[in-house]
JSON list of C-alpha atoms in Angstrom, two decimals:
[
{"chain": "A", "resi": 1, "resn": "UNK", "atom": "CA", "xyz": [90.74, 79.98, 84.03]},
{"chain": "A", "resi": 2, "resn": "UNK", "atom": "CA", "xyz": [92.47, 81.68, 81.14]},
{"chain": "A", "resi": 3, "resn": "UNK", "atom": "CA", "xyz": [93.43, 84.19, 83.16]},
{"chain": "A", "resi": 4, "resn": "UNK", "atom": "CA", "xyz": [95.63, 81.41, 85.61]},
{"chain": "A", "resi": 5, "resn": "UNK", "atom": "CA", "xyz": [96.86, 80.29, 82.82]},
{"chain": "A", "resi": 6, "resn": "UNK", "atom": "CA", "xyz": [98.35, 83.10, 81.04]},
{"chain": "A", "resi": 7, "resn": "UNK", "atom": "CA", "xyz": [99.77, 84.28, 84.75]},
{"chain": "A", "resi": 8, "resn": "UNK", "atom": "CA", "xyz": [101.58, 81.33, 85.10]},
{"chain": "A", "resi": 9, "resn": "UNK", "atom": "CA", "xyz": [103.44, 81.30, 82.34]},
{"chain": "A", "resi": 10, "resn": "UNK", "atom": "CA", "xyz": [104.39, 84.77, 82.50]},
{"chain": "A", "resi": 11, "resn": "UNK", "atom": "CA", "xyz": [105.43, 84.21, 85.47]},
{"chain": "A", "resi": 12, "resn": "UNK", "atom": "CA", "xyz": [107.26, 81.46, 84.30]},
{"chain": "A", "resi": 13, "resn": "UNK", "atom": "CA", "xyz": [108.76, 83.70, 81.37]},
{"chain": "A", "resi": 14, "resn": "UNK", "atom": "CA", "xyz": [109.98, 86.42, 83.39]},
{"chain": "A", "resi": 15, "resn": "UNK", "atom": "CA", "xyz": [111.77, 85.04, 86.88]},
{"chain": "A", "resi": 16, "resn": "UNK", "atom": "CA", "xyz": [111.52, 87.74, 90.18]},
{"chain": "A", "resi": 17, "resn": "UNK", "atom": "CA", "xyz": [115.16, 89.19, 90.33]},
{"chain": "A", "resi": 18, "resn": "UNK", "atom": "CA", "xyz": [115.57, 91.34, 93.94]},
{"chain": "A", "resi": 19, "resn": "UNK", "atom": "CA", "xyz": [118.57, 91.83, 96.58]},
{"chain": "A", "resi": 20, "resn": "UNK", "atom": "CA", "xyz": [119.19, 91.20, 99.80]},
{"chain": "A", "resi": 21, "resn": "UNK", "atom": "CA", "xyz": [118.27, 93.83, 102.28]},
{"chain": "A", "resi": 22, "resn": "UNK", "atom": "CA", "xyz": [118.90, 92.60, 105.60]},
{"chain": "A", "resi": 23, "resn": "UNK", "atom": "CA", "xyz": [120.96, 89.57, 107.24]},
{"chain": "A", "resi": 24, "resn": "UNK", "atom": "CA", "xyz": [120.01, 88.05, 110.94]},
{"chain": "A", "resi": 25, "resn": "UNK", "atom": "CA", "xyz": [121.83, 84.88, 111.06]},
{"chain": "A", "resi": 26, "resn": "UNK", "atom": "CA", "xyz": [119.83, 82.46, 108.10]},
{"chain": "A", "resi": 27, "resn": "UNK", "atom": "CA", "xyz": [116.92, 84.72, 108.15]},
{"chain": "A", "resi": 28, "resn": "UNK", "atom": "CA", "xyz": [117.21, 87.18, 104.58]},
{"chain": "A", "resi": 29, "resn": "UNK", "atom": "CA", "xyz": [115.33, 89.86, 103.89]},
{"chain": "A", "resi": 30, "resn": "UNK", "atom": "CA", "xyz": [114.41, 90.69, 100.66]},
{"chain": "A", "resi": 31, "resn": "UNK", "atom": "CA", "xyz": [113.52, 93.98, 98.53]},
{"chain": "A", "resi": 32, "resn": "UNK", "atom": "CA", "xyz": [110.18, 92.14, 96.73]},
{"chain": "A", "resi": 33, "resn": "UNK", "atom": "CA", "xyz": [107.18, 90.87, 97.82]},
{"chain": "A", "resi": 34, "resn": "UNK", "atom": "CA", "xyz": [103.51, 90.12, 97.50]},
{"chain": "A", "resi": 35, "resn": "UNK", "atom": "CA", "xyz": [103.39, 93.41, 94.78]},
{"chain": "A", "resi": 36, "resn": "UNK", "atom": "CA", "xyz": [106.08, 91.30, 92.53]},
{"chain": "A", "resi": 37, "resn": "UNK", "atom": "CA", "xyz": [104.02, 88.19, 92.97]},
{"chain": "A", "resi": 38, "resn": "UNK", "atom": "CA", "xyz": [106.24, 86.59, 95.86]},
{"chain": "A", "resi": 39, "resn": "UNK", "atom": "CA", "xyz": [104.79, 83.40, 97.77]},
{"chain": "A", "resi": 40, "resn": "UNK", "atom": "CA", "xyz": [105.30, 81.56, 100.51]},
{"chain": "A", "resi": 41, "resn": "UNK", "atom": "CA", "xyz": [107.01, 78.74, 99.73]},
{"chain": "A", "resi": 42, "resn": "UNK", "atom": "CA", "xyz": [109.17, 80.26, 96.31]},
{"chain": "A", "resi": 43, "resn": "UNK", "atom": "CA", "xyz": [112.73, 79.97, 96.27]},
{"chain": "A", "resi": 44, "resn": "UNK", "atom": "CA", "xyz": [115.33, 82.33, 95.52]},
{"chain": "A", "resi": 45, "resn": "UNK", "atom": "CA", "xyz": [119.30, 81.87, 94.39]},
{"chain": "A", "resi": 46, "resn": "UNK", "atom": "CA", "xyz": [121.19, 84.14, 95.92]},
{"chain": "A", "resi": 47, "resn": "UNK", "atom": "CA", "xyz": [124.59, 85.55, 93.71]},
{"chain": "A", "resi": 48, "resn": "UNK", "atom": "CA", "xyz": [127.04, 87.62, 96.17]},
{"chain": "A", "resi": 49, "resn": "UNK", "atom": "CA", "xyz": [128.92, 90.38, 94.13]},
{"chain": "A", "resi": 50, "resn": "UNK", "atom": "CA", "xyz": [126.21, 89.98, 91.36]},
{"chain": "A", "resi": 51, "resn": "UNK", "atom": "CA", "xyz": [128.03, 87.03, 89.89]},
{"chain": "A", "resi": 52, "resn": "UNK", "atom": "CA", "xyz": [127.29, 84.34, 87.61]},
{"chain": "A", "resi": 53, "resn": "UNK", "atom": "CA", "xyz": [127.94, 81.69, 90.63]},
{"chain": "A", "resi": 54, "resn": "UNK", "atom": "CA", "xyz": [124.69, 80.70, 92.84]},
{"chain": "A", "resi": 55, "resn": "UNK", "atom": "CA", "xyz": [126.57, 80.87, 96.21]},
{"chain": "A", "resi": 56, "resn": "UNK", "atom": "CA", "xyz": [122.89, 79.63, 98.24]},
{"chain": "A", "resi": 57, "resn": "UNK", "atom": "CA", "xyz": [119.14, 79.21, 97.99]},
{"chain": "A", "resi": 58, "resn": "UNK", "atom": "CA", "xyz": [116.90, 80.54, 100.35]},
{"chain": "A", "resi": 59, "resn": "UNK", "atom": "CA", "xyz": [112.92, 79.68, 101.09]},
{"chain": "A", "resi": 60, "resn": "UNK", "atom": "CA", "xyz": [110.91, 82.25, 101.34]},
{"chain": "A", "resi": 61, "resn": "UNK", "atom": "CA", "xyz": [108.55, 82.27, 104.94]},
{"chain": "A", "resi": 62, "resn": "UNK", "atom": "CA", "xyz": [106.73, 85.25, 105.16]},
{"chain": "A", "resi": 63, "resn": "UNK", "atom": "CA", "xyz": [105.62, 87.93, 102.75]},
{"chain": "A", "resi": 64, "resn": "UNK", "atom": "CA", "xyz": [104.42, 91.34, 103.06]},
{"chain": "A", "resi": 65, "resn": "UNK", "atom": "CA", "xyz": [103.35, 93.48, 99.90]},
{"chain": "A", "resi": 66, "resn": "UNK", "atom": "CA", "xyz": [106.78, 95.33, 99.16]},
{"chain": "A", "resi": 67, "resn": "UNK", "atom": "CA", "xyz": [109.27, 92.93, 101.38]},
{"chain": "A", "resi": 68, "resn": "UNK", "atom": "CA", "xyz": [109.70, 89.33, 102.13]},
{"chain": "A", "resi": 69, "resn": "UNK", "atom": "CA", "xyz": [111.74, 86.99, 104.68]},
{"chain": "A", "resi": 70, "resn": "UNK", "atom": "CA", "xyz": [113.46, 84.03, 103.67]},
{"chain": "A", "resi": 71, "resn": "UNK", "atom": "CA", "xyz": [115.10, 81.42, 105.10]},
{"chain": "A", "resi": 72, "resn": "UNK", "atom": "CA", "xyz": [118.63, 79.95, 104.22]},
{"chain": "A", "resi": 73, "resn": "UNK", "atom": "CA", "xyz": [117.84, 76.40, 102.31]},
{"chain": "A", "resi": 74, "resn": "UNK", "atom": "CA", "xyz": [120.97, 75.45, 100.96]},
{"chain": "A", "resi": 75, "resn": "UNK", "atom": "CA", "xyz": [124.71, 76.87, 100.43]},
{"chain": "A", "resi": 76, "resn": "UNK", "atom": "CA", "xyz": [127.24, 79.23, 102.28]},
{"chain": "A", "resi": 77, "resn": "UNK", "atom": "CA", "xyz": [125.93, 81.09, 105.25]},
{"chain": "A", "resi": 78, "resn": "UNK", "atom": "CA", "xyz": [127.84, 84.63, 104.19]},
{"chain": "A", "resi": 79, "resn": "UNK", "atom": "CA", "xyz": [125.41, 86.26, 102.32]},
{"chain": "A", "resi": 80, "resn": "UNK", "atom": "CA", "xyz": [125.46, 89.81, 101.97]},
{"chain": "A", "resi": 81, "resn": "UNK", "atom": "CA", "xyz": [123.37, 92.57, 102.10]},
{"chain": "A", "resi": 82, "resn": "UNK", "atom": "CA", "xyz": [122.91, 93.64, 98.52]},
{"chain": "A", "resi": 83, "resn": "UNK", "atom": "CA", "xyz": [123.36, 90.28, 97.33]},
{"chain": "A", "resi": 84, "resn": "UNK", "atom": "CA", "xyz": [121.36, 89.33, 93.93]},
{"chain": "A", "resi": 85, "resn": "UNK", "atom": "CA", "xyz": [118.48, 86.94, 94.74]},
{"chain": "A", "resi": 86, "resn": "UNK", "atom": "CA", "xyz": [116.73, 84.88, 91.49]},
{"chain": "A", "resi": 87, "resn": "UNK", "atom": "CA", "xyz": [113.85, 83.28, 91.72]},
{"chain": "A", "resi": 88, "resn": "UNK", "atom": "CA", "xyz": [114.37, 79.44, 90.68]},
{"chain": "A", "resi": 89, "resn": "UNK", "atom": "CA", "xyz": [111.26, 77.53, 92.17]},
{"chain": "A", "resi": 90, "resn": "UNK", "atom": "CA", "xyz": [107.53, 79.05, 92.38]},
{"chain": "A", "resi": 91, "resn": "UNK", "atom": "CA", "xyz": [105.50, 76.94, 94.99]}
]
């Protein structure tokens, strides 16, 4: 139980940053995954040109240990490989 709870608010604390390795349409994928602490279900912001400016958010739909796939949830469509992704919602 302690353990849970210190997890989740260091998880809380310190948000997943990763970048965008792949584009097929609105399918993303993305450089972290179940080794960073990635679920189903979290959502990402993605910042093209490592900007300040959230240009989308994307859902994440399948994760393997060092990768994940996400789907495009929000925003523009013209995301970029190598585009910043921030985690902003942890299912």
């Amino acid at each position: 139980m302690l353990f849970r709870s210190i997890r989740k608010e260091l998880l809380n604390r310190y948000k997943m940053v990763g970048q965008v390795t792949a584009v097929e349409g609105k399918t993303l994928t993305l450089d972290i995954g179940s080794d960073f602490g990635v679920h189903k279900g979290d959502y990402f912001g993605v910042y093209n040109g490592g900007g300040s400016k959230r240009t989308a958010v994307v859902a994440v739909t399948e994760v393997n240990e060092h990768s994940s796939k996400a789907q495009l949830y929000q925003g523009e469509a013209t995301i970029k490989v190598g585009a910043e992704v921030r985690q902003v919602f942890r299912r």
